XYZ file of N, CA and C in Angstrom:
582
model
N -2.145 3.825 -47.573
C -3.098 4.127 -46.531
C -4.477 4.270 -47.187
N -5.416 3.586 -46.524
C -6.814 3.658 -47.106
C -7.487 5.050 -46.793
N -8.539 5.228 -47.432
C -9.340 6.423 -47.235
C -9.879 6.545 -45.778
N -10.286 5.338 -45.287
C -10.692 5.326 -43.908
C -9.610 5.785 -42.953
N -8.438 5.205 -43.085
C -7.284 5.584 -42.219
C -6.905 7.062 -42.366
N -7.010 7.606 -43.573
C -6.693 9.005 -43.791
C -7.712 9.890 -42.970
N -8.910 9.547 -43.079
C -9.965 10.303 -42.324
C -9.784 10.215 -40.898
N -9.532 8.965 -40.380
C -9.322 8.812 -38.910
C -8.090 9.612 -38.389
N -6.980 9.584 -39.284
C -5.805 10.381 -38.883
C -6.001 11.811 -38.931
N -6.797 12.297 -39.903
C -7.041 13.733 -39.932
C -7.885 14.160 -38.750
N -8.806 13.379 -38.367
C -9.613 13.633 -37.137
C -8.736 13.643 -35.917
N -7.885 12.715 -35.682
C -7.011 12.618 -34.602
C -6.023 13.806 -34.481
N -5.610 14.238 -35.606
C -4.622 15.439 -35.649
C -5.308 16.762 -35.379
N -6.617 16.920 -35.764
C -7.308 18.152 -35.702
C -8.260 18.210 -34.507
N -7.872 17.697 -33.310
C -8.666 17.682 -32.196
C -8.573 19.164 -31.502
N -9.679 19.660 -31.018
C -9.574 20.997 -30.312
C -8.927 20.861 -29.000
N -8.413 21.995 -28.498
C -7.821 21.848 -27.134
C -8.824 21.737 -26.097
N -8.443 20.878 -25.085
C -9.323 20.670 -24.003
C -9.576 21.887 -23.201
N -10.849 22.183 -22.814
C -11.195 23.338 -22.024
C -11.780 22.914 -20.765
N -11.411 23.503 -19.729
C -11.902 23.139 -18.384
C -13.350 23.473 -18.285
N -14.126 22.672 -17.555
C -15.534 22.873 -17.370
C -15.814 24.251 -16.579
N -16.743 24.937 -16.773
C -16.986 26.161 -16.023
C -17.251 25.878 -14.557
N -16.969 26.709 -13.698
C -17.210 26.518 -12.242
C -18.572 27.228 -12.024
N -19.412 26.420 -11.409
C -20.805 26.930 -11.221
C -20.795 27.737 -9.792
N -21.376 28.843 -9.904
C -21.651 29.554 -8.572
C -22.922 29.086 -8.071
N -22.867 28.271 -7.056
C -24.106 27.688 -6.558
C -25.059 28.780 -5.816
N -24.499 29.888 -5.591
C -25.278 30.978 -4.964
C -26.273 31.657 -5.922
N -26.044 31.426 -7.322
C -26.983 32.010 -8.171
C -28.005 31.039 -8.867
N -27.908 29.820 -8.316
C -28.927 28.819 -8.788
C -30.279 29.129 -8.179
N -31.301 28.539 -8.886
C -32.654 28.687 -8.423
C -32.814 28.140 -6.894
N -33.551 28.883 -6.137
C -33.812 28.447 -4.818
C -35.350 28.443 -4.606
N -35.770 27.486 -3.817
C -37.225 27.319 -3.483
C -37.404 27.341 -1.900
N -38.358 28.021 -1.488
C -38.646 28.095 -0.037
C -38.921 26.705 0.424
N -39.652 25.972 -0.375
C -40.109 24.534 0.045
C -39.908 23.727 -1.280
N -38.752 22.907 -1.160
C -38.467 22.166 -2.346
C -39.524 21.065 -2.600
N -40.078 20.475 -1.566
C -41.195 19.410 -1.735
C -42.423 20.064 -2.403
N -42.755 21.210 -1.931
C -43.987 21.951 -2.620
C -43.762 22.137 -4.022
N -42.473 22.581 -4.464
C -42.187 22.863 -5.823
C -42.058 21.533 -6.618
N -41.510 20.538 -6.025
C -41.469 19.122 -6.699
C -42.856 18.742 -7.018
N -43.821 18.874 -6.039
C -45.173 18.383 -6.148
C -45.901 19.221 -7.208
N -45.706 20.413 -7.225
C -46.357 21.431 -8.236
C -45.984 21.068 -9.623
N -44.624 20.942 -9.809
C -44.119 20.597 -11.183
C -44.648 19.267 -11.583
N -44.459 18.272 -10.751
C -44.803 16.905 -11.120
C -46.264 16.747 -11.466
N -47.136 17.418 -10.646
C -48.534 17.318 -10.964
C -48.973 18.095 -12.229
N -48.142 19.174 -12.506
C -48.411 19.905 -13.770
C -48.034 19.086 -15.055
N -47.198 18.023 -14.880
C -46.796 17.283 -15.997
C -47.505 15.909 -16.072
N -48.535 15.758 -15.261
C -49.339 14.521 -15.297
C -49.053 13.546 -14.224
N -48.134 13.790 -13.395
C -47.894 12.838 -12.205
C -48.653 13.064 -11.021
N -48.601 12.243 -10.036
C -49.243 12.424 -8.675
C -48.269 12.334 -7.635
N -48.354 13.101 -6.648
C -47.406 13.052 -5.506
C -48.236 12.911 -4.219
N -47.732 11.938 -3.411
C -48.431 11.743 -2.080
C -47.356 11.704 -0.981
N -47.622 12.441 0.023
C -46.782 12.350 1.185
C -47.179 11.364 2.232
N -46.262 10.485 2.592
C -46.589 9.403 3.543
C -45.624 9.561 4.703
N -45.985 8.930 5.805
C -45.101 8.913 7.091
C -43.964 7.868 6.996
N -44.378 6.699 6.570
C -43.440 5.639 6.557
C -43.668 4.830 5.324
N -42.549 4.110 4.826
C -42.693 3.364 3.627
C -43.550 2.131 3.748
N -43.707 1.715 5.056
C -44.430 0.448 5.413
C -45.962 0.741 4.985
N -46.322 2.084 4.880
C -47.730 2.355 4.556
C -48.169 1.768 3.176
N -47.192 1.499 2.390
C -47.337 0.939 1.000
C -47.576 -0.576 0.978
N -47.307 -1.187 2.126
C -47.378 -2.709 2.151
C -48.828 -3.184 1.808
N -49.848 -2.555 2.346
C -51.223 -2.985 2.152
C -51.597 -2.681 0.784
N -51.168 -1.550 0.177
C -51.361 -1.252 -1.236
C -50.836 -2.325 -2.169
N -49.513 -2.717 -1.824
C -48.921 -3.723 -2.745
C -49.677 -5.057 -2.604
N -50.009 -5.513 -1.355
C -50.735 -6.721 -1.076
C -52.071 -6.705 -1.960
N -52.837 -5.618 -1.921
C -54.053 -5.411 -2.630
C -53.779 -5.487 -4.117
N -52.789 -4.876 -4.677
C -52.546 -4.872 -6.048
C -52.214 -6.276 -6.524
N -51.369 -6.983 -5.688
C -51.002 -8.389 -6.204
C -52.207 -9.314 -5.991
N -53.075 -9.049 -5.156
C -54.381 -9.871 -4.967
C -55.366 -9.618 -6.067
N -55.230 -8.577 -6.780
C -56.157 -8.269 -7.906
C -55.954 -9.125 -9.075
N -54.918 -9.897 -9.070
C -54.659 -10.840 -10.305
C -53.865 -10.190 -11.387
N -53.583 -8.873 -11.261
C -52.760 -8.265 -12.301
C -51.323 -8.651 -12.047
N -50.517 -8.395 -13.122
C -49.056 -8.616 -13.057
C -48.388 -7.451 -12.416
N -48.035 -7.555 -11.117
C -47.429 -6.535 -10.286
C -46.024 -6.866 -9.904
N -45.154 -5.883 -10.053
C -43.782 -6.211 -9.723
C -43.262 -5.310 -8.682
N -42.671 -5.808 -7.588
C -42.173 -5.097 -6.520
C -40.619 -5.054 -6.567
N -40.086 -3.948 -6.467
C -38.548 -3.761 -6.473
C -38.074 -3.178 -5.158
N -38.971 -3.076 -4.209
C -38.617 -2.461 -2.934
C -38.731 -3.418 -1.755
N -37.557 -3.836 -1.155
C -37.584 -4.816 -0.143
C -38.354 -4.440 1.119
N -38.428 -3.087 1.366
C -39.009 -2.645 2.614
C -40.558 -2.857 2.667
N -41.170 -3.030 1.534
C -42.601 -3.241 1.498
C -43.077 -4.666 1.205
N -42.150 -5.542 0.873
C -42.542 -6.922 0.504
C -41.362 -7.598 -0.281
N -41.626 -8.804 -0.608
C -40.666 -9.686 -1.262
C -40.299 -8.992 -2.676
N -39.101 -8.862 -2.976
C -38.626 -8.213 -4.259
C -38.843 -9.378 -5.330
N -39.386 -8.968 -6.399
C -39.656 -9.916 -7.605
C -38.441 -10.029 -8.376
N -37.427 -10.771 -7.894
C -36.137 -10.813 -8.590
C -36.208 -11.733 -9.926
N -37.288 -12.519 -9.967
C -37.360 -13.363 -11.211
C -37.501 -12.567 -12.546
N -37.950 -11.283 -12.414
C -38.070 -10.443 -13.617
C -36.758 -9.865 -14.186
N -35.694 -10.221 -13.436
C -34.392 -9.570 -13.828
C -34.049 -9.983 -15.286
N -34.340 -11.282 -15.637
C -33.976 -11.690 -17.064
C -35.126 -11.724 -17.924
N -36.269 -11.153 -17.559
C -37.467 -11.177 -18.473
C -37.192 -10.220 -19.605
N -37.763 -10.582 -20.754
C -37.658 -9.819 -21.939
C -38.828 -8.873 -22.085
N -38.772 -7.920 -23.012
C -39.901 -6.966 -23.149
C -41.233 -7.572 -23.388
N -41.213 -8.734 -24.194
C -42.528 -9.414 -24.428
C -43.055 -10.103 -23.132
N -42.169 -10.470 -22.224
C -42.590 -11.058 -20.981
C -43.019 -10.001 -19.877
N -42.498 -8.767 -20.106
C -42.867 -7.701 -19.221
C -44.036 -6.824 -19.689
N -44.484 -7.046 -20.837
C -45.520 -6.096 -21.442
C -46.729 -6.023 -20.749
N -46.989 -7.110 -19.969
C -48.327 -7.078 -19.137
C -48.247 -6.633 -17.761
N -47.043 -6.067 -17.352
C -46.886 -5.406 -16.034
C -47.862 -4.325 -15.851
N -48.746 -4.444 -14.916
C -49.740 -3.444 -14.638
C -49.215 -2.327 -13.745
N -48.545 -2.785 -12.655
C -47.886 -1.875 -11.707
C -46.534 -2.289 -11.346
N -45.687 -1.218 -11.107
C -44.288 -1.486 -10.757
C -43.957 -0.557 -9.553
N -43.504 -1.152 -8.490
C -43.075 -0.282 -7.347
C -41.556 -0.285 -7.364
N -41.047 0.946 -7.365
C -39.566 1.122 -7.440
C -39.126 2.253 -6.501
N -37.918 2.046 -5.950
C -37.425 3.039 -5.042
C -36.534 3.997 -5.863
N -36.720 5.383 -5.684
C -35.948 6.373 -6.285
C -34.779 6.834 -5.358
N -33.827 7.544 -5.920
C -32.664 8.061 -5.147
C -32.779 9.507 -4.821
N -33.108 10.258 -5.874
C -33.153 11.760 -5.618
C -34.315 12.315 -6.487
N -35.001 13.369 -5.887
C -35.977 13.992 -6.597
C -35.507 15.483 -7.013
N -35.997 16.042 -8.038
C -35.501 17.414 -8.458
C -36.757 18.250 -8.500
N -36.711 19.378 -7.667
C -37.815 20.290 -7.634
C -38.125 21.033 -8.874
N -37.082 21.400 -9.552
C -37.221 22.335 -10.662
C -37.908 21.638 -11.874
N -37.865 20.300 -11.988
C -38.551 19.573 -13.153
C -39.323 18.376 -12.782
N -39.384 17.988 -11.468
C -40.153 16.846 -11.120
C -39.578 15.529 -11.432
N -38.299 15.527 -11.770
C -37.660 14.258 -12.199
C -37.216 13.516 -10.894
N -37.081 12.186 -11.036
C -36.564 11.279 -10.035
C -35.448 10.339 -10.652
N -34.299 10.366 -9.960
C -33.315 9.458 -10.456
C -33.429 8.107 -9.960
N -33.316 7.094 -10.765
C -33.427 5.714 -10.428
C -32.185 4.975 -11.006
N -31.526 4.308 -10.085
C -30.370 3.465 -10.608
C -30.881 2.171 -11.179
N -30.189 1.476 -12.033
C -30.631 0.243 -12.661
C -30.939 -0.914 -11.549
N -30.062 -0.839 -10.504
C -30.284 -1.911 -9.507
C -31.518 -1.660 -8.801
N -32.047 -0.393 -8.786
C -33.412 -0.160 -8.099
C -34.561 -0.608 -9.007
N -34.356 -0.717 -10.299
C -35.302 -1.093 -11.201
C -35.598 -2.615 -11.289
N -34.570 -3.446 -10.866
C -34.621 -4.848 -10.878
C -34.478 -5.272 -12.430
N -35.222 -4.703 -13.258
C -35.092 -4.900 -14.747
C -35.094 -3.518 -15.346
N -34.188 -3.157 -16.208
C -34.171 -1.811 -16.699
C -35.298 -1.448 -17.603
N -36.073 -2.328 -18.117
C -37.275 -2.115 -18.893
C -38.480 -1.691 -17.954
N -38.445 -2.177 -16.743
C -39.595 -2.053 -15.812
C -40.261 -0.718 -15.724
N -39.561 0.392 -15.461
C -40.220 1.755 -15.335
C -40.747 2.244 -16.680
N -40.312 1.638 -17.700
C -40.818 2.224 -19.091
C -41.883 1.355 -19.774
N -42.019 0.129 -19.220
C -42.983 -0.783 -19.927
C -44.251 -0.952 -19.027
N -44.236 -0.684 -17.816
C -45.414 -0.947 -16.975
C -46.438 0.216 -17.314
N -47.725 -0.243 -16.963
C -48.818 0.743 -17.155
C -48.885 1.701 -16.095
N -48.635 1.429 -14.834
C -48.631 2.367 -13.748
C -47.389 2.330 -12.935
N -46.624 3.344 -12.785
C -45.387 3.336 -12.207
C -45.464 4.040 -10.826
N -45.028 3.357 -9.771
C -45.015 3.900 -8.365
C -43.562 3.993 -7.942
N -43.214 5.206 -7.600
C -41.831 5.538 -7.145
C -41.844 6.036 -5.801
N -40.987 5.475 -4.957
C -40.876 5.972 -3.549
C -39.529 6.728 -3.323
N -39.545 7.954 -2.820
C -38.297 8.683 -2.387
C -38.533 9.267 -1.097
N -37.395 9.604 -0.437
C -37.360 10.281 0.861
C -37.481 11.819 0.652
N -38.184 12.492 1.498
C -38.456 13.904 1.361
C -37.028 14.628 1.485
N -36.120 14.266 2.345
C -34.848 15.020 2.363
C -33.977 14.789 1.022
N -34.426 13.807 0.202
C -33.682 13.483 -1.041
C -34.132 14.390 -2.187
N -35.115 15.319 -1.915
C -35.498 16.271 -2.950
C -34.533 17.453 -2.936
N -34.022 17.743 -4.148
C -32.979 18.881 -4.225
C -33.639 19.870 -5.136
N -33.121 21.126 -5.082
C -33.701 22.196 -5.857
C -33.540 22.087 -7.380
N -32.338 21.716 -7.902
C -32.016 21.826 -9.314
C -31.280 20.477 -9.776
N -31.227 20.375 -11.071
C -30.435 19.340 -11.691
C -28.923 19.385 -11.260
N -28.488 20.650 -11.075
C -27.046 20.779 -10.611
C -26.915 20.047 -9.297
N -27.791 20.271 -8.404
C -27.634 19.609 -7.152
C -27.945 18.132 -7.236
N -28.763 17.716 -8.190
C -28.970 16.323 -8.347
C -27.738 15.517 -8.770
N -27.014 16.115 -9.777
C -25.860 15.484 -10.337
C -24.686 15.607 -9.268
N -24.806 16.412 -8.303
C -23.840 16.422 -7.165
C -24.102 15.148 -6.287
N -25.401 14.699 -6.164
C -25.703 13.654 -5.221
C -25.864 12.302 -5.931
N -25.801 12.330 -7.254
C -25.965 11.006 -8.018
C -24.479 10.592 -8.488
N -24.173 9.346 -8.436
C -23.029 8.830 -8.875
C -23.373 8.099 -10.234
N -23.194 8.799 -11.341
C -23.561 8.232 -12.715
C -22.695 7.143 -13.084
N -21.573 7.011 -12.577
C -20.599 6.005 -12.948
C -20.796 4.672 -12.039
N -21.622 4.799 -11.023
C -21.839 3.666 -10.083
C -22.335 2.412 -10.831
N -23.229 2.557 -11.725
C -23.896 1.427 -12.373
C -23.838 1.668 -13.928
N -24.138 0.705 -14.690
C -24.103 0.776 -16.039
C -25.296 1.494 -16.703
N -26.372 1.776 -15.839
C -27.552 2.395 -16.379
C -28.342 3.101 -15.213
N -28.997 4.178 -15.508
C -29.881 4.936 -14.566
C -30.627 5.937 -15.391
N -31.684 6.390 -14.862
C -32.564 7.411 -15.607
C -33.256 8.355 -14.697
N -33.419 9.585 -15.168
C -34.258 10.451 -14.562
C -35.572 10.362 -15.171
N -36.654 10.233 -14.331
C -37.911 9.898 -14.846
C -38.946 11.041 -14.227
N -39.552 11.701 -15.148
C -40.479 12.808 -14.734
C -41.880 12.486 -15.110
N -42.617 11.937 -14.218
C -44.057 11.753 -14.512
C -44.308 10.556 -15.491
N -45.574 10.430 -15.945
C -45.942 9.454 -16.887
C -45.333 9.733 -18.279
N -45.361 8.698 -19.147
C -45.027 9.005 -20.512
C -45.945 9.956 -21.141
N -45.419 10.858 -22.009
C -46.262 11.805 -22.649
C -45.602 12.261 -23.995
N -46.533 12.662 -24.965
C -46.050 13.139 -26.206
C -47.031 14.141 -26.719
N -46.611 15.120 -27.441
C -47.510 16.076 -28.094
C -47.216 16.320 -29.567
N -46.505 15.332 -30.151
C -46.043 15.573 -31.564
C -47.152 15.259 -32.570
N -48.270 14.637 -32.072
C -49.304 14.307 -33.036
C -50.415 15.341 -32.940
N -50.512 16.193 -33.960
C -51.575 17.173 -34.030
C -51.600 18.187 -32.915
N -50.343 18.252 -32.245
C -50.196 19.217 -31.134
C -51.089 18.863 -29.922
N -51.576 17.606 -29.857
C -52.387 17.210 -28.706
C -51.533 16.383 -27.703
N -51.626 16.700 -26.420
C -50.921 15.962 -25.416
C -51.598 14.575 -25.219
N -50.766 13.596 -25.383
C -51.259 12.138 -24.996
C -50.363 11.650 -23.941
N -50.987 11.185 -22.877
C -50.351 10.603 -21.707
C -50.284 9.097 -21.982
N -49.115 8.456 -21.680
C -49.013 7.032 -21.787
C -48.913 6.585 -23.185
N -48.439 7.355 -24.068
C -48.239 6.914 -25.495
C -47.211 5.868 -25.710
N -46.125 5.974 -24.977
C -45.107 4.942 -25.135
C -44.346 4.657 -23.884
N -45.130 4.522 -22.838
C -44.565 4.108 -21.528
C -45.650 4.184 -20.535
N -45.243 4.422 -19.285
C -46.241 4.329 -18.137
C -47.335 5.342 -18.320
N -48.645 4.926 -18.120
C -49.790 5.740 -18.294
C -49.965 6.653 -17.078
N -49.419 6.226 -15.945
C -49.543 7.011 -14.799
C -48.262 6.871 -13.988
N -47.902 7.931 -13.247
C -46.739 7.814 -12.308
C -47.165 8.484 -11.002
N -47.075 7.682 -9.935
C -47.309 8.212 -8.598
C -46.008 8.209 -7.778
N -45.700 9.318 -7.181
C -44.493 9.410 -6.412
C -44.992 9.504 -4.931
N -44.526 8.540 -4.152
C -44.775 8.596 -2.698
C -43.536 9.163 -2.065
N -43.689 10.316 -1.341
C -42.555 10.924 -0.628
C -42.658 10.574 0.759
N -41.564 10.074 1.364
C -41.675 9.666 2.791
C -41.121 10.856 3.666
N -41.957 11.257 4.555
C -41.782 12.407 5.350
C -40.406 12.368 6.098
């Protein structure tokens, strides 16, 4: 028996007993009088922008104007225009010039300002992280108070990839200075449909 096999056998023999996950008492979780107001407050405090709109179609003209500007704009929301499916197979070097990306989110989280996005909503999984300006659209009733509630409403096994995104990219590890857009979107605007 090789040293590798001995190590793997020792690991297999010395497994801890499985322990059941704790049962969460949902009555003791954080509650907010207005989850939208909390979501907006938190997201804006971390560098994002939140705008309340009545209908998703209000973004059609914005998308048309962005595309007319000559910049590389990618739309992943069928309700506001043709989805740019050609970017599905684009590489990072082909997507690096994306100025704006329009993406539909699934659920927003009031406690931290995060929005869950499935891979299929991104068109290309690089898109929300490589674009300069990220635009996410969610429904107001889809904003939940906590991450516990978010995980109840998201099926993480549905697709191979998904992500919680909270505002624009940011880092403060260089000289303790906050830098927005250091390694991802420089801005994030979340449109919440009433």
